[in-house]
mmCIF file of C-alpha atoms and ligand atoms in Angstrom:
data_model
loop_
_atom_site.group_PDB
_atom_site.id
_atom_site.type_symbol
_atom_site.label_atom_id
_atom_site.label_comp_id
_atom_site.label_asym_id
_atom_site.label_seq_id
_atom_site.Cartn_x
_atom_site.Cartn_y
_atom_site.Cartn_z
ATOM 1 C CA UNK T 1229 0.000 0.000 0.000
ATOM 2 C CA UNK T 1230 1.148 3.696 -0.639
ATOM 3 C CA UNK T 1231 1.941 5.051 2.428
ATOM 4 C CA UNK T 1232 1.608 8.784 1.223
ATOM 5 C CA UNK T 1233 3.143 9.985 4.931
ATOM 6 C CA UNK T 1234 5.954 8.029 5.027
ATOM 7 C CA UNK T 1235 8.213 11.018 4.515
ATOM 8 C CA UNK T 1236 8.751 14.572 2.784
ATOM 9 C CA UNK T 1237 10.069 13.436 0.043
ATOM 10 C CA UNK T 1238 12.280 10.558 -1.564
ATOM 11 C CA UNK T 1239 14.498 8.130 0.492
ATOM 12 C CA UNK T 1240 16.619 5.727 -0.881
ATOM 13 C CA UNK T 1241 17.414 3.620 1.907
ATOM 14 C CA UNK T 1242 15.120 5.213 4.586
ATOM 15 C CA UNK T 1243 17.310 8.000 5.318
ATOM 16 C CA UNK T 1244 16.648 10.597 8.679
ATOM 17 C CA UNK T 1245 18.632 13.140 7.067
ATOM 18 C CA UNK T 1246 16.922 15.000 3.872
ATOM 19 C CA UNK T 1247 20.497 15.812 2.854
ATOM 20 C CA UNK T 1248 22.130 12.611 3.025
ATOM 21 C CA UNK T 1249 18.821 10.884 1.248
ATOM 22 C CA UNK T 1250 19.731 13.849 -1.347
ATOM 23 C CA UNK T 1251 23.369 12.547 -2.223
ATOM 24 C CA UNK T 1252 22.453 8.754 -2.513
ATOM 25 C CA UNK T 1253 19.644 9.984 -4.797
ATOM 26 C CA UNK T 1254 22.533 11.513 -6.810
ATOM 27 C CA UNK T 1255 24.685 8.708 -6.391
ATOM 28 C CA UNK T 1256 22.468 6.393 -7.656
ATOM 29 C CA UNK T 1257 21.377 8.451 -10.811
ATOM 30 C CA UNK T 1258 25.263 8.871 -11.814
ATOM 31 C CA UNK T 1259 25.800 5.002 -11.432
ATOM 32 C CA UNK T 1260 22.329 4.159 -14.076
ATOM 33 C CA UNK T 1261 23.444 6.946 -16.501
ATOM 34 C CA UNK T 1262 25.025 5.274 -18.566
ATOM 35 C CA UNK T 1263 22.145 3.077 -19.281
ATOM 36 C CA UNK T 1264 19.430 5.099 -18.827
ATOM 37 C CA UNK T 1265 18.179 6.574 -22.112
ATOM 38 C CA UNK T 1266 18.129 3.098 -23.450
ATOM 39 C CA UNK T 1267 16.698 1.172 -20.606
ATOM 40 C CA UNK T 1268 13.742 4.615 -19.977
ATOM 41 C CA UNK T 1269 12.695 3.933 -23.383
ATOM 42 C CA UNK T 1270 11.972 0.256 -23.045
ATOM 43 C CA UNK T 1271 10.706 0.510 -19.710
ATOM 44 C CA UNK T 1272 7.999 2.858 -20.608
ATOM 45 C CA UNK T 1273 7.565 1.399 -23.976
ATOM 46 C CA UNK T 1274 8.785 4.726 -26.087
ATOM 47 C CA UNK T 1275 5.908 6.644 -24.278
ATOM 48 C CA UNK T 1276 8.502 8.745 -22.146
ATOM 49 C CA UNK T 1277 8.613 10.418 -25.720
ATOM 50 C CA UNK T 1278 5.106 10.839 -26.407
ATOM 51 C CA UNK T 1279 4.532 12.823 -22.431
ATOM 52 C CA UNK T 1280 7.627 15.267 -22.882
ATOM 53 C CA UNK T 1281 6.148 16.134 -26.092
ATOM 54 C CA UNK T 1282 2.478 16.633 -24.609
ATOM 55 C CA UNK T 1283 3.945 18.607 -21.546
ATOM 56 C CA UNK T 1284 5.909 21.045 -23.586
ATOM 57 C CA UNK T 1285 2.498 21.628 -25.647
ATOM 58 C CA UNK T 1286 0.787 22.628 -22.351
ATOM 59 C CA UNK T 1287 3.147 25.454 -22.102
ATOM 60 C CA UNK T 1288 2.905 26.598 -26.142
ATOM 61 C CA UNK T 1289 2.223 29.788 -26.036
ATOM 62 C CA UNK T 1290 4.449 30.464 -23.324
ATOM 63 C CA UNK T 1291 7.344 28.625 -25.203
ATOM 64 C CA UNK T 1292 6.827 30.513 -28.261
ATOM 65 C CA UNK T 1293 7.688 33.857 -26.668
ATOM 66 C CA UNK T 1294 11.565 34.338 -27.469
ATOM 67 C CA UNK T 1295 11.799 36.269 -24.347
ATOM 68 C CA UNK T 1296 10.301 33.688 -22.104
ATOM 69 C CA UNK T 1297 12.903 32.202 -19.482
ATOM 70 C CA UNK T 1298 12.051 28.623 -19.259
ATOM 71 C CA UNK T 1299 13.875 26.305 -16.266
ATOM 72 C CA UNK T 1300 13.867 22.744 -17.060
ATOM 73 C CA UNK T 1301 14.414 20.794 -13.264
ATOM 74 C CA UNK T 1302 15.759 17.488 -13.177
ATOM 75 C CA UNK T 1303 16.715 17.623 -16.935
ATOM 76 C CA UNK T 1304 18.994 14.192 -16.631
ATOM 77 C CA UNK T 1305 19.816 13.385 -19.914
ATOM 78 C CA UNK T 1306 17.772 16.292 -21.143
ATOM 79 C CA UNK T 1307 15.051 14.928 -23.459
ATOM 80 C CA UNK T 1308 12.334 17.146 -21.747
ATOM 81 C CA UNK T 1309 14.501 20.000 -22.080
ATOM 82 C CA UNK T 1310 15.013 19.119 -26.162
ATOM 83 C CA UNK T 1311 11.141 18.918 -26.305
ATOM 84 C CA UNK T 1312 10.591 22.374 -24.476
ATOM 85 C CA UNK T 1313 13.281 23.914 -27.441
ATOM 86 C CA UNK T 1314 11.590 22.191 -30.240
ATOM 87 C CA UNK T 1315 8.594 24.628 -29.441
ATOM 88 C CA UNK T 1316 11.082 27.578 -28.934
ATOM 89 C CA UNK T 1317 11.433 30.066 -31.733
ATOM 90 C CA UNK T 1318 15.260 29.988 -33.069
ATOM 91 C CA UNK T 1319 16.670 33.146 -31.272
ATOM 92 C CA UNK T 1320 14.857 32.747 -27.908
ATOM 93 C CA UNK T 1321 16.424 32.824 -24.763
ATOM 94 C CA UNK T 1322 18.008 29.579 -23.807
ATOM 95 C CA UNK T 1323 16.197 26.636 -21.964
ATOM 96 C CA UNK T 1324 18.053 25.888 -19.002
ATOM 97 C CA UNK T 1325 18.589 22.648 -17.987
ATOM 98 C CA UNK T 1326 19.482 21.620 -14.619
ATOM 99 C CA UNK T 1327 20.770 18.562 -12.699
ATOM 100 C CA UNK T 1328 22.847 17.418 -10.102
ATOM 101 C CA UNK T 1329 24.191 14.436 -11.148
ATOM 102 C CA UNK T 1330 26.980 15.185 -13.002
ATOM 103 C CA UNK T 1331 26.904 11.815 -15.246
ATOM 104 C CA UNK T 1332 23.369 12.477 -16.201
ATOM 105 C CA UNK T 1333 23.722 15.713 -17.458
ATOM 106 C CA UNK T 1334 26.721 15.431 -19.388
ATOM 107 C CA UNK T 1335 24.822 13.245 -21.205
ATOM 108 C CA UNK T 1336 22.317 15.913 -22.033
ATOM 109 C CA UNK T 1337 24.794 17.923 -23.072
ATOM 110 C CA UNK T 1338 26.562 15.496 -25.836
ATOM 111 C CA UNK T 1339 23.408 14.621 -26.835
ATOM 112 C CA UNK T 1340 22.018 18.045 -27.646
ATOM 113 C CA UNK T 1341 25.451 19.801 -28.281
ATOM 114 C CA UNK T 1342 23.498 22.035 -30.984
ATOM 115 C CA UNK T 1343 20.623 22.990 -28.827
ATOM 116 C CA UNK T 1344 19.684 26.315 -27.931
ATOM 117 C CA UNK T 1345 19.963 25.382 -24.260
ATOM 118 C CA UNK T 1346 21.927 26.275 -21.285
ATOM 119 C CA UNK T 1347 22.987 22.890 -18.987
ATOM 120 C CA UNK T 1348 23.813 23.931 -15.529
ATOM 121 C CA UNK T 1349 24.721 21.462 -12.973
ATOM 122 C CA UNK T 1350 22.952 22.506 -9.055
ATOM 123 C CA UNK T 1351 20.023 21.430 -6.859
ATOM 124 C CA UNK T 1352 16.713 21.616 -7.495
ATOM 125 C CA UNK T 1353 16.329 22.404 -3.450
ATOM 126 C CA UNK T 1354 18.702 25.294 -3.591
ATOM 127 C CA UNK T 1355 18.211 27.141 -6.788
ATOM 128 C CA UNK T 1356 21.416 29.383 -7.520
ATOM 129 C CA UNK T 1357 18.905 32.254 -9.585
ATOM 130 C CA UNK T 1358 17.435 34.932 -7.471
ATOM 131 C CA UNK T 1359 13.560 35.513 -7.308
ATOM 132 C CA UNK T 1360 11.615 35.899 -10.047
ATOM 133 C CA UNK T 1361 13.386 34.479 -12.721
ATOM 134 C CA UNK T 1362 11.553 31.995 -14.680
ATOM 135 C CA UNK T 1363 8.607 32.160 -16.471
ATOM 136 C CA UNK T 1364 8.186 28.427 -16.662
ATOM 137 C CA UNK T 1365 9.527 25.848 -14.456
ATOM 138 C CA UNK T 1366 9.072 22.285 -15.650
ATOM 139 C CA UNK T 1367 10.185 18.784 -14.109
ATOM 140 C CA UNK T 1368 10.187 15.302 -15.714
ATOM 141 C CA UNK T 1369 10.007 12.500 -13.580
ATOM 142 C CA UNK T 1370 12.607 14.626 -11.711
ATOM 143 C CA UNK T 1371 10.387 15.880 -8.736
ATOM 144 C CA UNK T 1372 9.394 13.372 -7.155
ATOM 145 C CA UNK T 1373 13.247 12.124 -6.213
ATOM 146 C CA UNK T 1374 13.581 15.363 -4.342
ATOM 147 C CA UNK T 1375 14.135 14.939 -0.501
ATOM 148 C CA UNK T 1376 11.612 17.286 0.696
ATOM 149 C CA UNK T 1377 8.399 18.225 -2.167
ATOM 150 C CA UNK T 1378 6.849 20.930 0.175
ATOM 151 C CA UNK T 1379 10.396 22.566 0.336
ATOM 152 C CA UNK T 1380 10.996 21.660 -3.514
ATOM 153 C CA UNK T 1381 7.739 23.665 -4.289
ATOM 154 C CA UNK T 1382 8.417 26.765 -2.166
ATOM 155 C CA UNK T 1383 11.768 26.836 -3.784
ATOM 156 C CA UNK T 1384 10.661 26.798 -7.278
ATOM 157 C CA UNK T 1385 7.706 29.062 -6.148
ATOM 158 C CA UNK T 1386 10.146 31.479 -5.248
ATOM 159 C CA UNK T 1387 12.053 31.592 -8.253
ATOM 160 C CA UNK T 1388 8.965 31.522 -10.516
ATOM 161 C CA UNK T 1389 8.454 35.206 -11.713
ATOM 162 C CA UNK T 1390 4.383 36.533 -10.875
ATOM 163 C CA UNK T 1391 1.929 35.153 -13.554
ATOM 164 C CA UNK T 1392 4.501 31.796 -14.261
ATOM 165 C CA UNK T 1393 3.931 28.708 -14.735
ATOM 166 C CA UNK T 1394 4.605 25.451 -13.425
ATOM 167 C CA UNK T 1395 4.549 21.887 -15.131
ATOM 168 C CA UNK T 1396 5.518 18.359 -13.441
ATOM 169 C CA UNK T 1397 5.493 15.665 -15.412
ATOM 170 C CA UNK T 1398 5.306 12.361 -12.634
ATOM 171 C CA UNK T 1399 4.757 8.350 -12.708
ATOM 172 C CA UNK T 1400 1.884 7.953 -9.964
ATOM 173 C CA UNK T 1401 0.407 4.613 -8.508
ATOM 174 C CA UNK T 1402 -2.965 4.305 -9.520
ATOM 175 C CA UNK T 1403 -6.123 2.595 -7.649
ATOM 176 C CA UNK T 1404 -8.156 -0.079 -8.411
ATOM 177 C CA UNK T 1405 -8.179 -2.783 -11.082
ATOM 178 C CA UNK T 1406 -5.397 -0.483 -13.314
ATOM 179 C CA UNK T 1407 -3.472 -0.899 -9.783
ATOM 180 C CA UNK T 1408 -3.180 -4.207 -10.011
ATOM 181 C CA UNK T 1409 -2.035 -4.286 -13.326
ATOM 182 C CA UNK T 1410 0.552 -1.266 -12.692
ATOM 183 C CA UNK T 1411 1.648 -3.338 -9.460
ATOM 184 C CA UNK T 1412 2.115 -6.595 -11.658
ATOM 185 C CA UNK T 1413 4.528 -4.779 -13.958
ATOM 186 C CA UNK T 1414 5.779 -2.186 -11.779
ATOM 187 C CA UNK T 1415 6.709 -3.615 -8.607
ATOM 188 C CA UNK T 1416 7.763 -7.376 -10.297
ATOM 189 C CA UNK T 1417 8.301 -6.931 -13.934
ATOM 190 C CA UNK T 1418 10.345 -3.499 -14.107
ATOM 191 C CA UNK T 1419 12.322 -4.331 -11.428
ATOM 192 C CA UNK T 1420 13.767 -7.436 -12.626
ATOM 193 C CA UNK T 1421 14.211 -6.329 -16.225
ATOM 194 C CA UNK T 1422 15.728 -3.192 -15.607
ATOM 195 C CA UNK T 1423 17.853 -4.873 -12.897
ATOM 196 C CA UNK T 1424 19.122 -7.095 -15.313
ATOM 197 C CA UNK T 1425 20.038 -5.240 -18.141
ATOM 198 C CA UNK T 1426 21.549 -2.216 -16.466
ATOM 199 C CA UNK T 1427 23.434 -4.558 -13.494
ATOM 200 C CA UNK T 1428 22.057 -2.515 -10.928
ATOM 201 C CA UNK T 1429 19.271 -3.977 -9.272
ATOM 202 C CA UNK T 1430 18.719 -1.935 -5.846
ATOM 203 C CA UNK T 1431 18.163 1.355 -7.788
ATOM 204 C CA UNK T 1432 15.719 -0.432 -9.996
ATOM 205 C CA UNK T 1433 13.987 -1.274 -6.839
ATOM 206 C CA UNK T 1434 13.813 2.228 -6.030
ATOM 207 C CA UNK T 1435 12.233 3.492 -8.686
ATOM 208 C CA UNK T 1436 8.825 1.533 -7.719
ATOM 209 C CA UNK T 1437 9.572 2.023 -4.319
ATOM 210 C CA UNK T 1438 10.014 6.058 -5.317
ATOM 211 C CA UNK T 1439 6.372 6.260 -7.097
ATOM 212 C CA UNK T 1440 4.766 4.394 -4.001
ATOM 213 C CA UNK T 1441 5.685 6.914 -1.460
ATOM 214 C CA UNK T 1442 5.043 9.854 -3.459
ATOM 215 C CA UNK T 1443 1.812 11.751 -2.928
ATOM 216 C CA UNK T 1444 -1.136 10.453 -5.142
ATOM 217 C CA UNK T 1445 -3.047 13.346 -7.206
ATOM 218 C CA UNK T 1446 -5.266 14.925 -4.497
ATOM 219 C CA UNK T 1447 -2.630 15.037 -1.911
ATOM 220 C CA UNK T 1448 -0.203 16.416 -4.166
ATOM 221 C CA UNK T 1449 -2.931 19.171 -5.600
ATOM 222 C CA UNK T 1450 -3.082 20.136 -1.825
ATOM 223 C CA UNK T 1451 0.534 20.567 -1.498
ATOM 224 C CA UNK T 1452 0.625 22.670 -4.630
ATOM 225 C CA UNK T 1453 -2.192 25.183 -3.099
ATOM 226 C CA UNK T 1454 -0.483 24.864 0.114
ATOM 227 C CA UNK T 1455 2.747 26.698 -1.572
ATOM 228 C CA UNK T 1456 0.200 29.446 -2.704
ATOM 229 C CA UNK T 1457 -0.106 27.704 -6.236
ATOM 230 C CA UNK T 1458 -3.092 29.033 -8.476
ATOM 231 C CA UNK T 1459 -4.871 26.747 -10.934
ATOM 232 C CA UNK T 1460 -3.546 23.432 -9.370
ATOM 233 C CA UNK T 1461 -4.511 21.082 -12.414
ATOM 234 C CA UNK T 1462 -4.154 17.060 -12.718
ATOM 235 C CA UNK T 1463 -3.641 15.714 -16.140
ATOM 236 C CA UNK T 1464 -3.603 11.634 -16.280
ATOM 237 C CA UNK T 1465 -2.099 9.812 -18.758
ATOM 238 C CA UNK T 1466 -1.969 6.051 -19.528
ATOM 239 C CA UNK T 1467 -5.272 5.185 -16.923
ATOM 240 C CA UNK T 1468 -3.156 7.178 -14.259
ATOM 241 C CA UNK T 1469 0.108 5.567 -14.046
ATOM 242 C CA UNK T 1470 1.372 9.306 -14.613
ATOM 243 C CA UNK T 1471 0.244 12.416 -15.085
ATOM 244 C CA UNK T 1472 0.816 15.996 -15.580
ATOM 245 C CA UNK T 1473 0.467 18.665 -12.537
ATOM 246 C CA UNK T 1474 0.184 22.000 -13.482
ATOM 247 C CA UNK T 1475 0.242 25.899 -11.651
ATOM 248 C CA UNK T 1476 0.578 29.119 -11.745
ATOM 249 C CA UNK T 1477 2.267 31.487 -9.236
ATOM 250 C CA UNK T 1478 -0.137 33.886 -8.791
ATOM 251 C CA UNK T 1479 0.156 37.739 -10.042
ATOM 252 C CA UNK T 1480 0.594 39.848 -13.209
HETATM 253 C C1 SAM P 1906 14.271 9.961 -13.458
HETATM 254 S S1 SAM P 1906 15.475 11.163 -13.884
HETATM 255 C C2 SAM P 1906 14.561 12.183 -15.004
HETATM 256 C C3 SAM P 1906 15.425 12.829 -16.030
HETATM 257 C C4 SAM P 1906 14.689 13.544 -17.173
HETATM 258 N N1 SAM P 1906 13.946 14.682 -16.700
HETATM 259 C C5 SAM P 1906 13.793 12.588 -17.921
HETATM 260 O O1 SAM P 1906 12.595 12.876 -18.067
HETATM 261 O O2 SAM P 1906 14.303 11.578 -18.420
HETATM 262 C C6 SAM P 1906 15.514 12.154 -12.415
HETATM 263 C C7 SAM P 1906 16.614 13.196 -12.424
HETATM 264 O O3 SAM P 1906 16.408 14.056 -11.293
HETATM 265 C C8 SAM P 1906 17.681 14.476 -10.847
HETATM 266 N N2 SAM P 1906 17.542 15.023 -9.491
HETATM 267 C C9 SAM P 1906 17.007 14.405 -8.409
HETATM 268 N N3 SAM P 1906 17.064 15.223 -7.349
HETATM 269 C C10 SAM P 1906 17.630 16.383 -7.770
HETATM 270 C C11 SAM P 1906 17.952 17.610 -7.138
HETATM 271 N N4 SAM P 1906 17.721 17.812 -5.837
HETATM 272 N N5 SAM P 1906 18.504 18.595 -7.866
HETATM 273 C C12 SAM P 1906 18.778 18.397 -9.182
HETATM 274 N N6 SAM P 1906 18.508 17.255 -9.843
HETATM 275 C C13 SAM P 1906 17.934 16.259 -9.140
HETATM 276 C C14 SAM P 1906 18.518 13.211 -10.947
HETATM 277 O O4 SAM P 1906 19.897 13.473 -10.932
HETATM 278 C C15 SAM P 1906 18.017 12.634 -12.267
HETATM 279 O O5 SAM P 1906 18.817 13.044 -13.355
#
């Protein structure tokens, strides 16, 4: 059973300390880069490229301002980012992408050499931009690996200029019959399979284990209106194995 108030935010080996649960999350995303892309892909059956895509198009209109500052949390290997510049116009401001796993992003940036992006290597917890910076902050199955979400929020919050917007893109557990199914493949299937082929088996185990403890929709809308969010929104995708949260800080 989710147990949605187990703790803050992710824990990889049910870690007291938010900061030490921070670096094993980091640890363990450096070790699985290298096999990441490949193994994301399969895992989700190619639909991790079908959601960035549909995320990005939330934020159209937004994207196709060239003066728009867009923050892309999380970025990994930077396929979310690459989906928020394909909707860019040619001479906008750069997309940043950020990480802190230094293996995962330098990925991003090989990959996407070319792209009109920026790839910047800090915490999602401690933002180095002052307030008001961005007017969109996104996240990609980035957020909910963060070691404290009410903190995460109130620190992108905080950077978010008045009027922008906010877009989380997140696995969730769903309820019911689709449950069942999700727990069949997720908890047994994806564990073994992406233990095997990558070699590391624990942090395939935590990836379930991640998406169990992290707040379902409603609890997760109340957190969002509980960091002064506007608009909290809930967008499921694939019978509500993930889904797309979206906000606006209010003002302007
Ligand atoms: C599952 S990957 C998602 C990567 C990419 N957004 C995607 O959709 O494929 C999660 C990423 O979140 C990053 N991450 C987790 N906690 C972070 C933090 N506090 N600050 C910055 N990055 C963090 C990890 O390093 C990892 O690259």
């Amino acid at each position: 059973m989710a147990n949605q108030n187990a703790a803050p935010g992710a824990r990889v080996r049910n870690e007291l300390d938010e900061s030490i649960a921070a670096d094993h999350v980091r640890d363990m995303f450096n070790s699985i880069a290298p096999t990441y892309d490949r193994l994301n892909h399969l895992l989700s059956f190619g639909l991790d490229r079908h959601w960035w895509k549909k995320t990005a198009r939330k934020f159209q209109t937004l994207l196709a301002k060239p003066e728009s500052r867009v923050l892309d949390l999380c970025c990994g290997t930077g396929d979310m980012t690459a989906a928020l510049i394909a909707l860019r116009p040619a001479k906008g401001v750069p997309v940043v992408g950020l990480d802190f796993s230094s293996e995962m992003l330098q990925r991003a940036r090989n990959k996407y050499a070319s792209a009109n992006a920026e790839w910047v290597e800090g915490d999602a917890m401690h933002l180095p931009y002052p307030d008001a910076s961005f007017d969109l902050i996104t996240s990609a199955f980035g957020f909910r690996n963060l070691s404290n979400y009410a903190a995460g929020l109130a620190e992108i919050f905080r950077v978010l200029k008045p009027g922008g917007q906010l877009g989380i893109l997140e696995a969730n557990q769903p309820d019911g019959f689709n449950g069942l199914l999700y727990n069949l493949y997720f908890h047994h299937i994806l564990p073994a399979v992406g233990g095997l082929l990558s070699g590391h088996k624990a942090e395939y185990r935590y990836l379930p284990a991640s998406v169990q403890r992290f707040p379902r929709p409603p609890k997760m809308l109340q957190l969002l209106s509980e960091a002064d969010f506007a608009r909290a929104d809930w967008d499921g995708l694939l019978l509500g194995a993930a889904g797309i949260y979206s906000a606006q800080k209010p003002g302007n």
